[in-house]
CSV table of N, CA, C and O in Angstrom, one decimal:
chain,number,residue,atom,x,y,z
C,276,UNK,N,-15.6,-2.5,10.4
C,276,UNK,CA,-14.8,-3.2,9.4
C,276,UNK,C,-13.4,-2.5,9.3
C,276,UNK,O,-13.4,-1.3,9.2
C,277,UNK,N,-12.4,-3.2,9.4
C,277,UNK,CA,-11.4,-2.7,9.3
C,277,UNK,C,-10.9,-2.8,7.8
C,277,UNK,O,-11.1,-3.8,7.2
C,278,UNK,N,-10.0,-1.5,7.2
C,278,UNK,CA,-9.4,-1.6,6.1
C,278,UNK,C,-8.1,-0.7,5.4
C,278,UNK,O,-7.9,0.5,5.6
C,279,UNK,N,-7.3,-1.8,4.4
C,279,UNK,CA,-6.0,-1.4,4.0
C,279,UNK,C,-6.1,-1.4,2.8
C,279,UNK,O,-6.2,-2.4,2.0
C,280,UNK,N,-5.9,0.3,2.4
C,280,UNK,CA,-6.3,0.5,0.8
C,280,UNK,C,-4.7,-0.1,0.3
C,280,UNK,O,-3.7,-0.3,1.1
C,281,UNK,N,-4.7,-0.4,-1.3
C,281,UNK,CA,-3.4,-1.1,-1.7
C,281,UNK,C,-3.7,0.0,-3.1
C,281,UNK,O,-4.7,0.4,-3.7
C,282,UNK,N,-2.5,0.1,-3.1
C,282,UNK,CA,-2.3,1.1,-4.4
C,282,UNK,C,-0.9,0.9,-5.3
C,282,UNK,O,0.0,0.4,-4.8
C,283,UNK,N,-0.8,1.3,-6.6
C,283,UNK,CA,0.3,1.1,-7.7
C,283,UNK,C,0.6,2.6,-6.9
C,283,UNK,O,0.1,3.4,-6.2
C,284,UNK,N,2.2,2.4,-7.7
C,284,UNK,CA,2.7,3.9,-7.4
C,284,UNK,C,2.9,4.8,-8.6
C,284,UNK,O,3.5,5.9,-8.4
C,285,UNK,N,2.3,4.4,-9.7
C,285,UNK,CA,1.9,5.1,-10.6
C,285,UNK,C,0.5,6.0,-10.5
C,285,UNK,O,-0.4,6.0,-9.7
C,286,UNK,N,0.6,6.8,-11.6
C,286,UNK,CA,-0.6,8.2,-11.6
C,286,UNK,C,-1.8,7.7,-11.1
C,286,UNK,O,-2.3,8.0,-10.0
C,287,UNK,N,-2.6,6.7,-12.2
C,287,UNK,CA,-3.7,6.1,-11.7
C,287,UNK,C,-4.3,5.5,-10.3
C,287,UNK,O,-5.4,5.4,-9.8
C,288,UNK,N,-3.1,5.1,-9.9
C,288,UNK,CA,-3.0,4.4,-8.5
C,288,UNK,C,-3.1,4.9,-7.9
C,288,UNK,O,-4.1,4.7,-7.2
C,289,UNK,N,-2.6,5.7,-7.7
C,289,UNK,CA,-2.2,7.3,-6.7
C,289,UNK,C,-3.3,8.3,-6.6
C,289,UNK,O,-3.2,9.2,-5.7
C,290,UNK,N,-4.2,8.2,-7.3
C,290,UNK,CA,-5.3,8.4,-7.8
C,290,UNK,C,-6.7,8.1,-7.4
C,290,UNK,O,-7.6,8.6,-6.8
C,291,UNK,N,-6.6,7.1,-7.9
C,291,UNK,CA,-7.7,6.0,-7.3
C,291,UNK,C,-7.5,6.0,-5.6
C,291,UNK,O,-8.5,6.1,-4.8
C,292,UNK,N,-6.3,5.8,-5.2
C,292,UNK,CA,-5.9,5.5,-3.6
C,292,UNK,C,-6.8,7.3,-2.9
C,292,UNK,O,-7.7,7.2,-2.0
C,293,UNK,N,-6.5,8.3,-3.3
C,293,UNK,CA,-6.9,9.5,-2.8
C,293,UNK,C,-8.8,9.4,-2.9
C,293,UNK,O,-9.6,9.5,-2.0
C,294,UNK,N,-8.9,9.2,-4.3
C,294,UNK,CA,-10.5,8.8,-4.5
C,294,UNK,C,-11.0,8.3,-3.4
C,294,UNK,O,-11.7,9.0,-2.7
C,295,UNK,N,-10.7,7.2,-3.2
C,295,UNK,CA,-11.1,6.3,-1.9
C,295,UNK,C,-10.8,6.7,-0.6
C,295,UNK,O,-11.4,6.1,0.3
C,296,UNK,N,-9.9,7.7,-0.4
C,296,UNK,CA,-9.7,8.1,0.8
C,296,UNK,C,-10.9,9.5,1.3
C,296,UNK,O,-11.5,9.8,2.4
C,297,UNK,N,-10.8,10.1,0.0
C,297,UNK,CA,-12.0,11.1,0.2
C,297,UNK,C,-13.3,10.5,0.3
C,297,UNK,O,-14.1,11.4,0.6
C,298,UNK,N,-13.9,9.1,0.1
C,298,UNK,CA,-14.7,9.3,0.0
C,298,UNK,C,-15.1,8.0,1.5
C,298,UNK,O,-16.2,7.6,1.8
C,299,UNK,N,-14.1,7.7,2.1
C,299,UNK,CA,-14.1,6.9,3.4
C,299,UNK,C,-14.4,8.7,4.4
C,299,UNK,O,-15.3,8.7,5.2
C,300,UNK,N,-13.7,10.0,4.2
C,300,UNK,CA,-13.4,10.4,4.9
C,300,UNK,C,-15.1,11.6,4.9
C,300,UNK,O,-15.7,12.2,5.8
C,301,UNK,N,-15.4,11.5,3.6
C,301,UNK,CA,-16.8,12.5,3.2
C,301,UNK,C,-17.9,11.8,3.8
C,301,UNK,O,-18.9,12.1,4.3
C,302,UNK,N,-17.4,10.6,3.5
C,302,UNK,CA,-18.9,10.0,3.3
C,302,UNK,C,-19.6,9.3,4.9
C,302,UNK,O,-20.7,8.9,5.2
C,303,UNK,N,-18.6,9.4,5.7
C,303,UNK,CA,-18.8,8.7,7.1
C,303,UNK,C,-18.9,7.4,6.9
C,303,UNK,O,-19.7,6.8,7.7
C,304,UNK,N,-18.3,6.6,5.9
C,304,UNK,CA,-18.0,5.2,6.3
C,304,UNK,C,-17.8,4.7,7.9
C,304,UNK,O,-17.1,5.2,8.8
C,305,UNK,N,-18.5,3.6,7.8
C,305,UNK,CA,-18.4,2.7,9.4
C,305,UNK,C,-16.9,2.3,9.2
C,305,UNK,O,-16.9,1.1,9.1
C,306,UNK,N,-15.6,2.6,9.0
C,306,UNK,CA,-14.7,1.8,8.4
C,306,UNK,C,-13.5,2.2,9.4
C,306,UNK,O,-13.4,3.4,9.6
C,307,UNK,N,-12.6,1.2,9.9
C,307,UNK,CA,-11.5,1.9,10.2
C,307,UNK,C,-10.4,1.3,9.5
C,307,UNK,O,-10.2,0.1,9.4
C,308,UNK,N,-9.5,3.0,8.8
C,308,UNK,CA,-8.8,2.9,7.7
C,308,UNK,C,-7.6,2.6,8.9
C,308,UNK,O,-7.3,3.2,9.9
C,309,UNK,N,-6.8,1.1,8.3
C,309,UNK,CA,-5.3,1.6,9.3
C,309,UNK,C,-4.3,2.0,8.1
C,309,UNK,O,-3.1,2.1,8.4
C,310,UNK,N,-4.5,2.2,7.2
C,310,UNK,CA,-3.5,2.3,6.4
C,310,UNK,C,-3.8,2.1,4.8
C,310,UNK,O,-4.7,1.8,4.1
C,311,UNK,N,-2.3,2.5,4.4
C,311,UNK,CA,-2.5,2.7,2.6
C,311,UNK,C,-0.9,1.7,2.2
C,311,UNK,O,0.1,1.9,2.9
C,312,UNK,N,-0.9,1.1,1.4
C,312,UNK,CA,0.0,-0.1,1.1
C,312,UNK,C,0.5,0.3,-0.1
C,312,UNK,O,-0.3,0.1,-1.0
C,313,UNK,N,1.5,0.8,-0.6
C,313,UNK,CA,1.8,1.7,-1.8
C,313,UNK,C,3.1,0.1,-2.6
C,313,UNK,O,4.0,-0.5,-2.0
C,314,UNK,N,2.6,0.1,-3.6
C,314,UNK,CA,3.2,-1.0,-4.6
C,314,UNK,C,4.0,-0.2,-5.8
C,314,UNK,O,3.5,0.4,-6.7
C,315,UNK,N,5.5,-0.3,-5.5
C,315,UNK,CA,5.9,-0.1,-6.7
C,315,UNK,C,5.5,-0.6,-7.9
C,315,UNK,O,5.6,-1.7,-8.2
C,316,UNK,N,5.0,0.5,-8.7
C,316,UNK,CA,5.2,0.1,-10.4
C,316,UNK,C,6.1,-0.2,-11.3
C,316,UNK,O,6.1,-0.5,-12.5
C,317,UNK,N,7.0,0.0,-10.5
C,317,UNK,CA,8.5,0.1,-11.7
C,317,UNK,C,9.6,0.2,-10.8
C,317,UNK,O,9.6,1.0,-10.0
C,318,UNK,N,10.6,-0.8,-11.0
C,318,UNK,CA,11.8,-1.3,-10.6
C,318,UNK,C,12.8,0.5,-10.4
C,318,UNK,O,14.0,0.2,-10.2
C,319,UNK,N,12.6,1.6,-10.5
C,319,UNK,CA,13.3,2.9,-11.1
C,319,UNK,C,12.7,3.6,-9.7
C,319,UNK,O,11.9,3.1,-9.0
C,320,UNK,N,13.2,5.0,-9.5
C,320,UNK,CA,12.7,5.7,-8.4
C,320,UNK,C,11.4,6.3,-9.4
C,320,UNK,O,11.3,6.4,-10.6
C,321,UNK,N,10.7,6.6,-8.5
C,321,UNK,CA,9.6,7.5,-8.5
C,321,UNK,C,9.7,9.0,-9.5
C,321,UNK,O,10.0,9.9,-8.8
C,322,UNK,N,9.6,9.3,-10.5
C,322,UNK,CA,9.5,10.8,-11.0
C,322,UNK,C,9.0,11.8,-10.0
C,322,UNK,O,8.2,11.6,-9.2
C,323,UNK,N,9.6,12.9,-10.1
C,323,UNK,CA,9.0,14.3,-8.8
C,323,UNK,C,7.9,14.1,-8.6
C,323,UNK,O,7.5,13.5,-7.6
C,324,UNK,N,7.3,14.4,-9.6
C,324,UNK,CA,5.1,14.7,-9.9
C,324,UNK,C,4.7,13.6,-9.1
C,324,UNK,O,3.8,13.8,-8.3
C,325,UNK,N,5.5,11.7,-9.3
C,325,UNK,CA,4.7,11.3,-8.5
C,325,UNK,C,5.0,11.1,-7.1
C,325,UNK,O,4.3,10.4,-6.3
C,326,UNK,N,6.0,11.6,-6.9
C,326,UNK,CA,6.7,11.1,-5.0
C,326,UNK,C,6.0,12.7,-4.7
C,326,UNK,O,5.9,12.8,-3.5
C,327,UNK,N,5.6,13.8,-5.4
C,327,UNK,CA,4.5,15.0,-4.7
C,327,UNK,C,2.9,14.3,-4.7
C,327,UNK,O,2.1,14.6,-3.8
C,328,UNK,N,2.7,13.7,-5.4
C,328,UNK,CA,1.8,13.3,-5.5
C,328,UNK,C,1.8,12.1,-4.1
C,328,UNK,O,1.2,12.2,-3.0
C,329,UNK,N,2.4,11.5,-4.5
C,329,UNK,CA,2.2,10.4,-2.9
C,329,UNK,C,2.4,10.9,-1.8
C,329,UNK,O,1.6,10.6,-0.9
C,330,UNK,N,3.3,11.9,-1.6
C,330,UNK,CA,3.4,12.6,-0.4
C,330,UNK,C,1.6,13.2,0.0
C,330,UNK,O,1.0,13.0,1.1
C,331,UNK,N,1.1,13.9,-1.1
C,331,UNK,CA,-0.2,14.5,-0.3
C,331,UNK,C,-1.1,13.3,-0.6
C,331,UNK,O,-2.3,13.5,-0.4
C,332,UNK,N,-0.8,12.1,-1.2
C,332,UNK,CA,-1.8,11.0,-0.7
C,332,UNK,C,-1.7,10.9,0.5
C,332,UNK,O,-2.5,11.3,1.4
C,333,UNK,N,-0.3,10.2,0.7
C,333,UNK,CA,0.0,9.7,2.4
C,333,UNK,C,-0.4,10.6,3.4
C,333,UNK,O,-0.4,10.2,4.6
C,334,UNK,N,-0.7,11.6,3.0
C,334,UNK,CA,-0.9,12.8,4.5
C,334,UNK,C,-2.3,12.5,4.9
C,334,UNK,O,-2.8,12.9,5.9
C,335,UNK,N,-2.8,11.7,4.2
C,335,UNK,CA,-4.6,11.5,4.4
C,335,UNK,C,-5.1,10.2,5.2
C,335,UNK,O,-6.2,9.9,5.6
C,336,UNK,N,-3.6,9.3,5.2
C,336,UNK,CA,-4.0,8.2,6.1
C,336,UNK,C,-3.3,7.9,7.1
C,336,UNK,O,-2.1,8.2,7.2
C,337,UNK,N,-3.9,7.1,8.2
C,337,UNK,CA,-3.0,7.3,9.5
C,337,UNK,C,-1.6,6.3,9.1
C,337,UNK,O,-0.6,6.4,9.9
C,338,UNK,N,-1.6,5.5,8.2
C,338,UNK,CA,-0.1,4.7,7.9
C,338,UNK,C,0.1,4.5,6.6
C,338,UNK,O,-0.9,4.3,5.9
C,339,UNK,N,1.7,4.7,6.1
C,339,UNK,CA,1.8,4.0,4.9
C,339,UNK,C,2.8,2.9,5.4
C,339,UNK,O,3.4,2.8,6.5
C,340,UNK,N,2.7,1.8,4.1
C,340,UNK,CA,3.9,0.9,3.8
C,340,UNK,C,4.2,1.1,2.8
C,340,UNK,O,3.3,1.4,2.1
C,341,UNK,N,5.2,1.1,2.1
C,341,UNK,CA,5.7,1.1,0.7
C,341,UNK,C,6.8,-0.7,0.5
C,341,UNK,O,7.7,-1.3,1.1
C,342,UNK,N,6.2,-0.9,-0.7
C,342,UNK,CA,6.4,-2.3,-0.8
C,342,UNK,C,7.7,-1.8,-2.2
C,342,UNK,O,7.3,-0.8,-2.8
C,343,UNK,N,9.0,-2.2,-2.7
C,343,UNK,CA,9.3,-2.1,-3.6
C,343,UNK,C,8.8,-2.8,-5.1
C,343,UNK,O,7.7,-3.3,-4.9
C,344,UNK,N,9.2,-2.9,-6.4
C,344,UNK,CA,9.3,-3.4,-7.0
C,344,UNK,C,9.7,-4.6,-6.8
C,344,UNK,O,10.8,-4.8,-6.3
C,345,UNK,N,8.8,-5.8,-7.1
C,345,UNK,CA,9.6,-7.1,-7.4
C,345,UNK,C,9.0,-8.4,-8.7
C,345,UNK,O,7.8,-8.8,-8.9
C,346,UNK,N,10.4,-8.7,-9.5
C,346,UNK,CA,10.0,-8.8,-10.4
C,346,UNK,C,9.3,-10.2,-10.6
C,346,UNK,O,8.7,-10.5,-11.6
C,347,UNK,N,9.4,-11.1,-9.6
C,347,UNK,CA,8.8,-12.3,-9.7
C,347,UNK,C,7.3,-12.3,-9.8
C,347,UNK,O,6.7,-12.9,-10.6
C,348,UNK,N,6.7,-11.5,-8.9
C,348,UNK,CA,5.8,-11.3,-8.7
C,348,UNK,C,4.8,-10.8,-9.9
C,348,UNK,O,3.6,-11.1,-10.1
C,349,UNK,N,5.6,-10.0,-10.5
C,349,UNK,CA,5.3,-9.3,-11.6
C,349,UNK,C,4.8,-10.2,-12.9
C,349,UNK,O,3.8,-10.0,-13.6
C,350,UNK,N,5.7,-11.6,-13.1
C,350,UNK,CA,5.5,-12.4,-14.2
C,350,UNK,C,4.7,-13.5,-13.7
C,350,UNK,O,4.3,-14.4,-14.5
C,351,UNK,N,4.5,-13.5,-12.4
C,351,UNK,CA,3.2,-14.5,-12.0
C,351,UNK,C,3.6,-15.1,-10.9
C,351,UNK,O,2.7,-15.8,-10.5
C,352,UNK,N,4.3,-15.3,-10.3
C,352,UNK,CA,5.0,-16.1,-9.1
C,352,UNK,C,4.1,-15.8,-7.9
C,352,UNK,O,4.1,-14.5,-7.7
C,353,UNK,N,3.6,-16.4,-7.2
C,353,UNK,CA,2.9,-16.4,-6.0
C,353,UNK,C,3.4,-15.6,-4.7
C,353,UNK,O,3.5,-16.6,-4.0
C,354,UNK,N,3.6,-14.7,-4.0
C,354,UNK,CA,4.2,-14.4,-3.5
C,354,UNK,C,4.7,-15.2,-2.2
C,354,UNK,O,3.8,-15.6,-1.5
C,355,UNK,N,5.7,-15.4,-1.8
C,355,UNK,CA,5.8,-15.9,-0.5
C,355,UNK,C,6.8,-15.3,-0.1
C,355,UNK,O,7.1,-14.2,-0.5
C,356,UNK,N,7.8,-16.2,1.4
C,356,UNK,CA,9.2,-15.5,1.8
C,356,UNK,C,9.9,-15.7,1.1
C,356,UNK,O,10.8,-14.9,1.2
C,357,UNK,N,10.3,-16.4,0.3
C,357,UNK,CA,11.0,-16.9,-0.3
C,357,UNK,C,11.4,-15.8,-1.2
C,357,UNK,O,12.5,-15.3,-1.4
C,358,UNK,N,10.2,-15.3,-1.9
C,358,UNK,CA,10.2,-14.1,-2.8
C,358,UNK,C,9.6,-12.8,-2.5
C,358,UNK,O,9.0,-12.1,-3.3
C,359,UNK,N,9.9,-12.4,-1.2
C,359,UNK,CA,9.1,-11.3,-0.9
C,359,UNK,C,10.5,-10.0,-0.1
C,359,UNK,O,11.3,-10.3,0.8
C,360,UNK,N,10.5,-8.6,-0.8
C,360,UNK,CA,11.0,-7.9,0.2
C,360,UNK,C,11.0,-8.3,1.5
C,360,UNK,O,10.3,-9.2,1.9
C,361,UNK,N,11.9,-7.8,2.4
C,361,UNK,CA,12.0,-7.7,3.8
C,361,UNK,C,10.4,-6.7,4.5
C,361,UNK,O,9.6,-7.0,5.4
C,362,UNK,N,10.5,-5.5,3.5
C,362,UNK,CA,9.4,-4.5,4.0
C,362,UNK,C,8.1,-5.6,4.0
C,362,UNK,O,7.3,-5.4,4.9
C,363,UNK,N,7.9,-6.4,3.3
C,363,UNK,CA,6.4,-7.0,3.4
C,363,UNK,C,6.3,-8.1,4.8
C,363,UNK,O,5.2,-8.7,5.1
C,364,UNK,N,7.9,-8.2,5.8
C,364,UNK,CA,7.3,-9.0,6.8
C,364,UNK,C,6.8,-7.5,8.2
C,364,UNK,O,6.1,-7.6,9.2
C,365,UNK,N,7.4,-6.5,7.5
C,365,UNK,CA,7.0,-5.1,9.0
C,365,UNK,C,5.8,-5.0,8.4
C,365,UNK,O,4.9,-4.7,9.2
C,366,UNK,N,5.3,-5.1,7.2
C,366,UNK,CA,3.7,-4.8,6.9
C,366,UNK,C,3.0,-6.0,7.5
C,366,UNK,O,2.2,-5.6,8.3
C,367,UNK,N,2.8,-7.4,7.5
C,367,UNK,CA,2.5,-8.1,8.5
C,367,UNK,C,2.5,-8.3,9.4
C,367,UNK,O,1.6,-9.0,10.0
C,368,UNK,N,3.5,-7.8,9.8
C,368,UNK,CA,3.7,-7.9,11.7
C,368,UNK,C,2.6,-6.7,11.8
C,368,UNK,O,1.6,-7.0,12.5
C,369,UNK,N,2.7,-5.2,11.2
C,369,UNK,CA,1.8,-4.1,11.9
C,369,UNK,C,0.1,-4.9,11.9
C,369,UNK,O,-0.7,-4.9,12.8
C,370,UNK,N,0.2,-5.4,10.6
C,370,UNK,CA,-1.1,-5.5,10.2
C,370,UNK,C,-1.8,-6.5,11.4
C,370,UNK,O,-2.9,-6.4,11.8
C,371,UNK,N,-0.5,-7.5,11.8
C,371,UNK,CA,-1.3,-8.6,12.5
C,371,UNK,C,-1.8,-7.5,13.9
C,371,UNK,O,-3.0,-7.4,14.3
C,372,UNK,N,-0.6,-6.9,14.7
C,372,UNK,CA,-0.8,-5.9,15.4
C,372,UNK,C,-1.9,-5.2,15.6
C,372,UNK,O,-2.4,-4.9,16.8
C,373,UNK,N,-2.4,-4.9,14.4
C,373,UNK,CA,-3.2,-3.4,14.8
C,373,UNK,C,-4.7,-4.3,14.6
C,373,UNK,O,-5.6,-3.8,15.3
C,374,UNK,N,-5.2,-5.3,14.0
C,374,UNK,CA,-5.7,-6.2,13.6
C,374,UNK,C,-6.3,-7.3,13.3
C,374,UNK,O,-6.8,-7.7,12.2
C,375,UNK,N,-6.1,-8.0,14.5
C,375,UNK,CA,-5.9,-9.4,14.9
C,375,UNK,C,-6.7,-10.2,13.9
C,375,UNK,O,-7.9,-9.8,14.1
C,376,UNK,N,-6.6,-11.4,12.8
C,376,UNK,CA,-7.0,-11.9,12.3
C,376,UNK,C,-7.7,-13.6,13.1
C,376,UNK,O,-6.9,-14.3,13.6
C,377,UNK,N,-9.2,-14.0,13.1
C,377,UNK,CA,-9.5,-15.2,13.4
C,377,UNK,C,-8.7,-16.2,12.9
C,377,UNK,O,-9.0,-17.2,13.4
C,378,UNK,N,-8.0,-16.2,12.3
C,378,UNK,CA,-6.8,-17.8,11.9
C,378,UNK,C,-5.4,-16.9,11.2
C,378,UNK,O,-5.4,-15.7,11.0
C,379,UNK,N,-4.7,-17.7,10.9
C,379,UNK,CA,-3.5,-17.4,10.0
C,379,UNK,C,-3.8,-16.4,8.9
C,379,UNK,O,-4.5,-16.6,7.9
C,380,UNK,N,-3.0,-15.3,9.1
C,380,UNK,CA,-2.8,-14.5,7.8
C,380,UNK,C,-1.5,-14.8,7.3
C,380,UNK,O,-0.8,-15.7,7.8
C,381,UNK,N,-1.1,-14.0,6.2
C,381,UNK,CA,0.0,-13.9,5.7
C,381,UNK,C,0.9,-14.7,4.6
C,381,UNK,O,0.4,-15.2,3.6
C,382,UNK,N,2.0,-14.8,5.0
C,382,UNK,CA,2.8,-16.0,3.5
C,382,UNK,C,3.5,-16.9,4.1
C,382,UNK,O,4.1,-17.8,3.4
């Protein structure tokens, strides 16, 4: 089974994201991790504590993407191209890449 943890880039997230990495990594999950998907929580840069904190998340998986803040998304909008960072079409292209999907993925 292939899989891409998605995480907030707040404490809890950051958090949770490490949780699940130790325990893909302890536990001998049948799983191949390609990556960790880091979702801005807040339109603002990151505080120290948590860009130290993401840094020794990210050291634990073989890829990150970091998606920014966006605020459509945030009040309910569906995501598509229309409303999506640029970074979310190199996270699809890798993803399709590394993990060929049976039909159409994506937006």
């Amino acid at each position: 089974m292939v899989v891409v943890l998605v995480a907030r880039t707040d404490a809890r997230g950051l958090r949770a994201a490490q949780s699940a990495m130790r325990d893909w990594q302890t536990r001998g999950l049948n799983l191949r991790l390609l990556g960790l998907v880091l979702m801005a929580d807040a339109p603002t840069r990151l505080p120290r504590a948590l860009r130290d904190l993401q840094r020794v998340v990210s050291g634990g998986v073989p890829r990150v993407w970091s998606l920014p803040w966006v605020e459509s998304w945030r009040v309910g909008e569906v995501p598509s191209r229309a409303n999506s960072p640029t970074e979310s079409e190199r996270l699809l292209a890798d993803l399709r890449s590394a993990a060929p999907l049976g039909g159409e993925a994506g937006m």
